[in-house]
Structure formats: C-alpha cells, structure tokens
Short mmCIF file of C-alpha atoms in Angstrom, two decimals:
data_model
loop_
_atom_site.label_atom_id
_atom_site.label_comp_id
_atom_site.label_asym_id
_atom_site.label_seq_id
_atom_site.Cartn_x
_atom_site.Cartn_y
_atom_site.Cartn_z
CA MET A 255 3.24 21.34 -40.11
CA LYS A 256 -0.27 21.79 -38.75
CA ASP A 257 -0.97 24.49 -41.35
CA VAL A 258 -0.96 21.82 -44.09
CA ILE A 259 -3.99 20.08 -42.53
CA LYS A 260 -7.28 21.32 -43.96
CA LEU A 261 -10.42 20.13 -42.16
CA TYR A 262 -13.65 21.32 -43.79
CA LYS A 263 -15.71 19.74 -41.04
CA GLN A 264 -14.74 18.78 -37.52
CA PRO A 265 -17.23 16.22 -36.20
CA ARG A 266 -17.44 15.35 -32.53
CA PRO A 267 -17.54 11.57 -32.78
CA LYS A 268 -18.22 8.99 -30.10
CA ASN A 269 -16.41 5.67 -29.96
CA CYS A 270 -14.31 6.62 -32.99
CA SER A 271 -11.66 4.55 -34.81
CA MET A 272 -9.47 5.39 -37.79
CA LEU A 273 -8.36 3.36 -40.79
CA ALA A 274 -5.27 4.87 -42.44
CA SER A 275 -4.37 3.63 -45.90
CA TRP A 276 -1.64 4.03 -48.50
CA PRO A 277 -0.79 1.98 -51.63
CA GLY A 278 1.11 -1.25 -51.12
CA ILE A 279 1.58 -4.75 -52.49
CA GLY A 280 -1.60 -6.05 -54.08
CA ASP A 281 -3.35 -2.76 -53.22
CA VAL A 282 -4.72 -4.66 -50.21
CA SER A 283 -5.01 -1.53 -48.09
CA LEU A 284 -6.28 0.92 -50.73
CA THR A 285 -8.92 -1.46 -52.04
CA ALA A 286 -10.25 -2.05 -48.54
CA ALA A 287 -10.30 1.65 -47.64
CA LYS A 288 -11.96 2.78 -50.87
CA TYR A 289 -14.58 0.05 -50.55
CA LEU A 290 -15.42 1.27 -47.06
CA VAL A 291 -15.73 4.88 -48.22
CA GLU A 292 -18.01 3.98 -51.13
CA ASN A 293 -20.22 1.46 -49.37
CA LEU A 294 -20.58 3.34 -46.11
CA ASN A 295 -21.18 6.60 -47.99
CA ALA A 296 -18.47 8.23 -45.92
CA VAL A 297 -18.24 12.01 -46.26
CA GLU A 298 -15.03 13.83 -47.15
CA ILE A 299 -14.07 16.08 -44.24
CA GLY A 300 -10.55 17.24 -45.04
CA GLU A 301 -7.17 16.74 -46.64
CA ILE A 302 -3.45 17.23 -46.22
CA GLU A 303 -1.89 19.76 -48.59
CA PRO A 304 0.42 17.70 -50.83
CA ILE A 305 2.95 20.33 -51.88
CA ASN A 306 5.04 19.80 -48.74
CA PHE A 307 5.37 16.06 -49.38
CA PHE A 308 5.28 15.45 -53.13
CA GLU A 309 6.87 16.82 -56.28
CA PRO A 310 5.15 16.03 -59.62
CA MET A 311 7.56 14.36 -62.06
CA GLY A 312 5.50 14.96 -65.21
CA VAL A 313 2.15 15.98 -66.66
CA THR A 314 -0.77 14.37 -68.47
CA VAL A 315 -1.59 15.30 -72.07
CA ARG A 316 -5.20 15.08 -73.27
CA ASP A 317 -5.94 15.63 -76.98
CA ASN A 318 -2.49 17.22 -77.33
CA VAL A 319 -3.21 19.74 -74.55
CA VAL A 320 -1.09 19.62 -71.41
CA ASP A 321 -2.90 19.47 -68.06
CA SER A 322 -1.69 21.35 -65.01
CA PRO A 323 0.63 19.35 -62.70
CA ARG A 324 -1.35 17.09 -60.38
CA PHE A 325 -0.30 16.21 -56.85
CA PRO A 326 -1.31 12.94 -55.13
CA GLU A 327 -4.29 13.42 -52.83
CA SER A 328 -4.32 12.68 -49.10
CA LYS A 329 -7.90 12.88 -47.84
CA PHE A 330 -9.97 12.20 -44.74
CA TYR A 331 -13.48 10.74 -44.77
CA TYR A 332 -15.97 10.31 -41.95
CA TRP A 333 -18.81 7.89 -41.24
CA LYS A 334 -21.08 7.43 -38.25
CA SER A 335 -23.74 4.83 -37.56
CA ALA A 336 -27.42 5.75 -37.66
CA GLU A 337 -27.56 5.52 -33.87
CA GLU A 338 -24.34 7.59 -33.68
CA GLU A 339 -22.89 4.97 -31.36
CA LYS A 340 -19.97 4.18 -33.69
CA SER A 341 -17.92 6.34 -36.02
CA LEU A 342 -14.99 5.83 -38.34
CA VAL A 343 -12.42 8.16 -39.87
CA ILE A 344 -10.87 6.84 -43.07
CA PHE A 345 -7.66 8.37 -44.39
CA ILE A 346 -6.62 7.55 -47.95
CA GLY A 347 -3.27 8.61 -49.36
CA GLU A 348 -2.92 8.11 -53.12
CA GLU A 349 0.85 7.71 -52.90
CA GLN A 350 3.56 7.18 -50.33
CA PRO A 351 6.04 10.08 -50.46
CA GLY A 352 9.65 9.38 -51.33
CA PHE A 353 10.71 11.57 -48.43
CA LYS A 354 8.96 13.09 -45.41
CA GLY A 355 6.87 9.98 -44.78
CA TYR A 356 7.40 10.44 -41.05
CA GLU A 357 6.06 14.01 -41.21
CA LEU A 358 3.04 12.94 -43.27
CA VAL A 359 2.12 10.21 -40.78
CA ASN A 360 2.44 12.76 -37.98
CA CYS A 361 -0.16 14.91 -39.75
CA VAL A 362 -2.53 11.95 -40.01
CA LEU A 363 -2.12 11.18 -36.31
CA ASP A 364 -2.60 14.86 -35.42
CA VAL A 365 -6.05 14.64 -37.01
CA ALA A 366 -6.73 11.34 -35.25
CA GLN A 367 -6.03 12.89 -31.87
CA ARG A 368 -7.96 16.04 -32.72
CA LEU A 369 -11.01 13.86 -33.46
CA LYS A 370 -10.37 11.79 -30.31
CA VAL A 371 -9.78 8.55 -32.22
CA ALA A 372 -9.45 5.68 -29.77
CA ARG A 373 -7.73 3.18 -32.07
CA VAL A 374 -5.83 3.35 -35.37
CA TYR A 375 -6.08 0.52 -37.89
CA SER A 376 -3.96 -0.11 -40.96
CA CYS A 377 -3.86 -2.86 -43.59
CA ALA A 378 -1.05 -4.41 -45.58
CA ALA A 379 -0.05 -7.50 -47.57
CA ALA A 380 1.53 -10.66 -46.20
CA VAL A 381 3.46 -12.17 -49.13
CA THR A 382 3.46 -15.96 -48.86
CA ARG A 383 3.78 -19.11 -50.96
CA ILE A 384 0.01 -19.55 -50.87
CA HIS A 385 -1.80 -20.41 -54.11
CA HIS A 386 -4.48 -17.91 -55.10
CA SER A 387 -7.16 -20.63 -55.06
CA GLU A 388 -6.58 -21.26 -51.34
CA GLU A 389 -8.35 -19.42 -48.55
CA MET A 390 -6.62 -16.11 -47.85
CA LYS A 391 -5.82 -15.85 -44.16
CA VAL A 392 -5.29 -12.60 -42.28
CA TRP A 393 -2.18 -11.95 -40.21
CA GLY A 394 -2.13 -9.41 -37.41
CA ALA A 395 0.10 -7.19 -35.33
CA ALA A 396 -0.74 -4.72 -32.58
CA THR A 397 0.81 -2.08 -30.36
CA THR A 398 0.13 -3.93 -27.07
CA SER A 399 -0.12 -7.53 -25.88
CA LYS A 400 -3.71 -6.84 -24.81
CA LEU A 401 -4.64 -6.04 -28.41
CA VAL A 402 -2.80 -9.18 -29.58
CA ASP A 403 -5.15 -11.18 -27.34
CA GLU A 404 -8.06 -9.44 -29.04
CA LEU A 405 -6.70 -10.39 -32.46
CA ASN A 406 -6.48 -13.98 -31.31
CA LYS A 407 -10.24 -13.98 -30.63
CA HIS A 408 -10.87 -13.13 -34.29
CA ASN A 409 -8.83 -16.07 -35.65
CA VAL A 410 -6.08 -13.79 -36.92
CA VAL A 411 -2.76 -15.48 -37.66
CA LEU A 412 -0.07 -14.34 -35.22
CA ARG A 413 3.35 -14.96 -36.76
CA GLY A 414 5.42 -13.54 -33.92
CA ASN A 415 8.19 -11.68 -35.74
CA LEU A 416 7.70 -9.83 -39.02
CA ARG A 417 8.35 -6.48 -40.67
CA ILE A 418 5.59 -4.27 -42.09
CA ALA A 419 7.11 -2.04 -44.76
CA GLY A 420 5.98 1.44 -45.73
CA LEU A 421 3.62 3.91 -44.07
CA ASN A 422 0.95 1.24 -43.48
CA GLY A 423 3.38 -0.19 -40.95
CA LEU A 424 5.08 3.00 -39.78
CA ILE A 425 1.83 4.54 -38.58
CA LEU A 426 1.47 1.79 -35.96
CA GLY A 427 4.88 2.52 -34.46
CA MET A 428 4.19 6.24 -34.42
CA ALA A 429 0.75 5.70 -32.90
CA LYS A 430 2.42 3.67 -30.15
CA GLU A 431 4.83 6.57 -29.52
CA ARG A 432 1.79 8.75 -28.84
CA GLY A 433 0.22 6.20 -26.51
CA MET A 434 -2.52 5.32 -29.03
CA GLU A 435 -3.83 1.83 -29.70
CA GLY A 436 -2.99 0.41 -33.12
CA ILE A 437 -3.71 -2.75 -35.11
CA CYS A 438 -2.50 -3.86 -38.53
CA LEU A 439 -4.32 -6.55 -40.51
CA LEU A 440 -2.33 -8.20 -43.29
CA GLY A 441 -4.04 -10.15 -46.06
CA GLU A 442 -2.13 -13.04 -47.63
CA VAL A 443 -0.93 -12.44 -51.20
CA PRO A 444 0.71 -15.08 -53.44
CA ALA A 445 4.39 -14.36 -54.03
CA TYR A 446 3.93 -14.82 -57.79
CA ALA A 447 1.21 -12.15 -58.06
CA THR A 448 2.45 -9.16 -56.07
CA GLN A 449 2.23 -6.77 -59.02
CA ILE A 450 -1.54 -6.88 -59.49
CA ALA A 451 -4.42 -5.84 -57.25
CA ASN A 452 -5.64 -8.62 -54.98
CA PRO A 453 -9.25 -7.91 -53.92
CA ARG A 454 -9.52 -11.37 -52.33
CA ALA A 455 -6.88 -10.36 -49.77
CA SER A 456 -8.75 -7.09 -49.20
CA LEU A 457 -11.96 -9.07 -48.79
CA ALA A 458 -10.38 -11.22 -46.08
CA VAL A 459 -9.05 -8.15 -44.28
CA LEU A 460 -12.39 -6.34 -44.43
CA GLY A 461 -14.14 -9.38 -43.02
CA ILE A 462 -12.00 -9.17 -39.88
CA LEU A 463 -11.93 -5.37 -39.71
CA THR A 464 -15.70 -4.90 -39.87
CA GLU A 465 -16.10 -7.64 -37.28
CA MET A 466 -13.72 -5.83 -34.92
CA LEU A 467 -15.40 -2.49 -35.55
CA GLY A 468 -18.90 -3.93 -35.17
CA ILE A 469 -19.89 -2.58 -38.59
CA THR A 470 -22.29 -4.33 -40.95
CA LEU A 471 -21.03 -4.11 -44.54
CA ASP A 472 -22.22 -5.83 -47.71
CA LEU A 473 -19.10 -7.42 -49.24
CA THR A 474 -20.88 -8.93 -52.26
CA GLU A 475 -19.48 -6.46 -54.79
CA LEU A 476 -15.91 -6.98 -53.60
CA SER A 477 -16.43 -10.75 -53.68
CA HIS A 478 -17.50 -10.54 -57.35
CA LEU A 479 -14.43 -8.46 -58.15
CA ALA A 480 -12.23 -11.06 -56.45
CA GLU A 481 -13.73 -13.78 -58.65
CA GLN A 482 -12.91 -11.76 -61.77
CA VAL A 483 -9.31 -11.21 -60.68
CA ASP A 484 -8.96 -14.95 -59.97
CA GLU A 485 -9.11 -15.54 -63.73
CA GLU A 486 -6.08 -13.28 -64.22
CA MET A 487 -4.40 -15.09 -61.31
CA ASP A 488 -4.94 -18.40 -63.10
CA ARG A 489 -3.08 -17.10 -66.15
CA ILE A 490 -0.21 -15.78 -64.03
CA ALA A 491 0.11 -19.04 -62.08
CA LYS A 492 0.23 -21.09 -65.29
CA ARG A 493 2.88 -18.81 -66.79
CA VAL A 494 5.02 -18.91 -63.65
CA THR A 495 4.75 -22.70 -63.51
CA ALA A 496 5.79 -22.99 -67.16
CA GLU A 497 8.78 -20.67 -66.61
CA PHE A 498 9.84 -22.72 -63.59
CA ILE A 499 9.69 -25.96 -65.58
CA ASP A 500 11.67 -24.44 -68.46
CA GLN A 501 14.32 -23.05 -66.13
CA PHE A 502 14.89 -25.99 -63.81
CA THR A 503 13.99 -29.05 -65.90
CA GLU A 504 16.68 -30.42 -68.21
CA PRO A 505 16.36 -33.38 -70.57
CA ILE A 506 17.74 -36.65 -69.21
CA TRP A 507 19.36 -37.49 -72.52
CA GLU A 508 19.84 -35.91 -75.90
CA GLN A 509 18.78 -37.79 -78.99
CA ASP A 510 21.58 -38.82 -81.28
CA GLU A 511 21.41 -37.13 -84.68
CA ASP A 512 21.59 -40.51 -86.38
CA GLU A 513 18.93 -42.08 -84.16
CA GLU A 514 15.56 -42.42 -85.75
CA GLU A 515 12.40 -41.39 -83.94
CA GLU A 516 9.87 -44.10 -83.30
#
C-alpha cells in the first residue's frame, strides 16, 4: 500500500525519532502530539490517503448546505533543532480505523524507515484509581530490556505486565517485528474521568518525552490548560462520589409514620 503514502518533502534527518499518535482515553496521546507540532513549529511533510482505511458515515450541514464527505486525516510533521543535531517526525492520525489498523500502522512505519528513524515513541493512558488532584505519574513499556533500563533512569513507573489497547500500543509490537526500537509512555488518568480530555496526563508524558529526546519545550500553556480542566474534574469527582453514596449507603432505620420528629 505504498501508493497511499504521500510525502511532499523527504528530509534527510540526523539522529531522528518519531512520535506516532492516535486518539485514545483522555486524549493523552493526541494532546501531547498536537502540542509538540504547534510549539516546535513542526512542518507538515506528508500524509496517508484515508480512502483505503476509512469510510465516512455522514456529512456536516452548514447553514442548511451539505458539505462534501470528509475523511479523517493522517499526517506527518517534521522538526529539526537549530543545530540540526536532533530531529523529530510526528505522525498524527485523527481517528483509529475500524478495520485495517494493521495496514495503517505498516504505512506509518514504512515512512519511519524511509526517514531512517532510530526510535519510535507512542503515548497512551494508564487508567487508575488515582484522584485528579494527585501527581500524575507516567508508566512505561519498551521493545527491549535495554530500553526498559533507560526508562528506569527517568523515574518511569514499570508495572511489569499490562496491555496497551489500540494503535498507540500496536505500533510498538509492529516496530519490534521490524527490529526498530520502541517506547510507550502512559500518563495516569482517573478511572472516573476517562471520557474527557486530560491535559495533565499529557503534561506528565511530555515532561518525560522531551527529557528523553533532549528537547527544550515550554510547557506553560499546557499547564494552564490542565488547571482549567481540573475544575471540570472537581465537578465530575463530586458527582461520582454522590452517586456512590446514593447507591451503596442505606438508612440504618426507617422512621415510624407515627413517630414525631424532634
């Protein structure tokens, strides 16, 4: 399926890594990838034609006029340091396909190898019982024990056995099949708030990722966004707590109809 890959530019990077990202719980991966693109001023260098992987299920109507069907985008971006000593390819897929996910990941890795990417990174969510006010830790997994030792140096939580769902996990296994290095960083997400974006988890992941890549990145904007989302988290936590109390707390006794209240 190489004909579906469209590269407008083909840089010749040195010391290049790739971050591949698709939507997932808490949008941990997408938020991190988009923040990198915007704040590093990464340049779009190509895309994967979507028609082989997606089928639009509807259309958008604006002022009563129907738009043309829109396919989810799958694009590549490129950044290099001023000294050209480091470079980064960022792949962002707007959606995970219902089928042909394996083929789509193969296309992403084809580009990685074409650009001589040394290591593939991905991000995901680690759903835990943590409260959103606690410090969000970052879990890690890698394709080799040597890379696990490297994760350990960055204070990443190593849980031993876990499953990383979706393409953010699959790409690591497929990278390993090709003999490529791969690392996944998972930001902790409260179990009661999996349905909303969690920039604090993305912030924790980016802190480790940029450290591993040796990239300087201003995370102030993402930190402010995380503070704003914390307010919504507060409301969700209070509602969940109230529902738990209502469901599992029963009165010890029922007042007799004839008994007067004091």
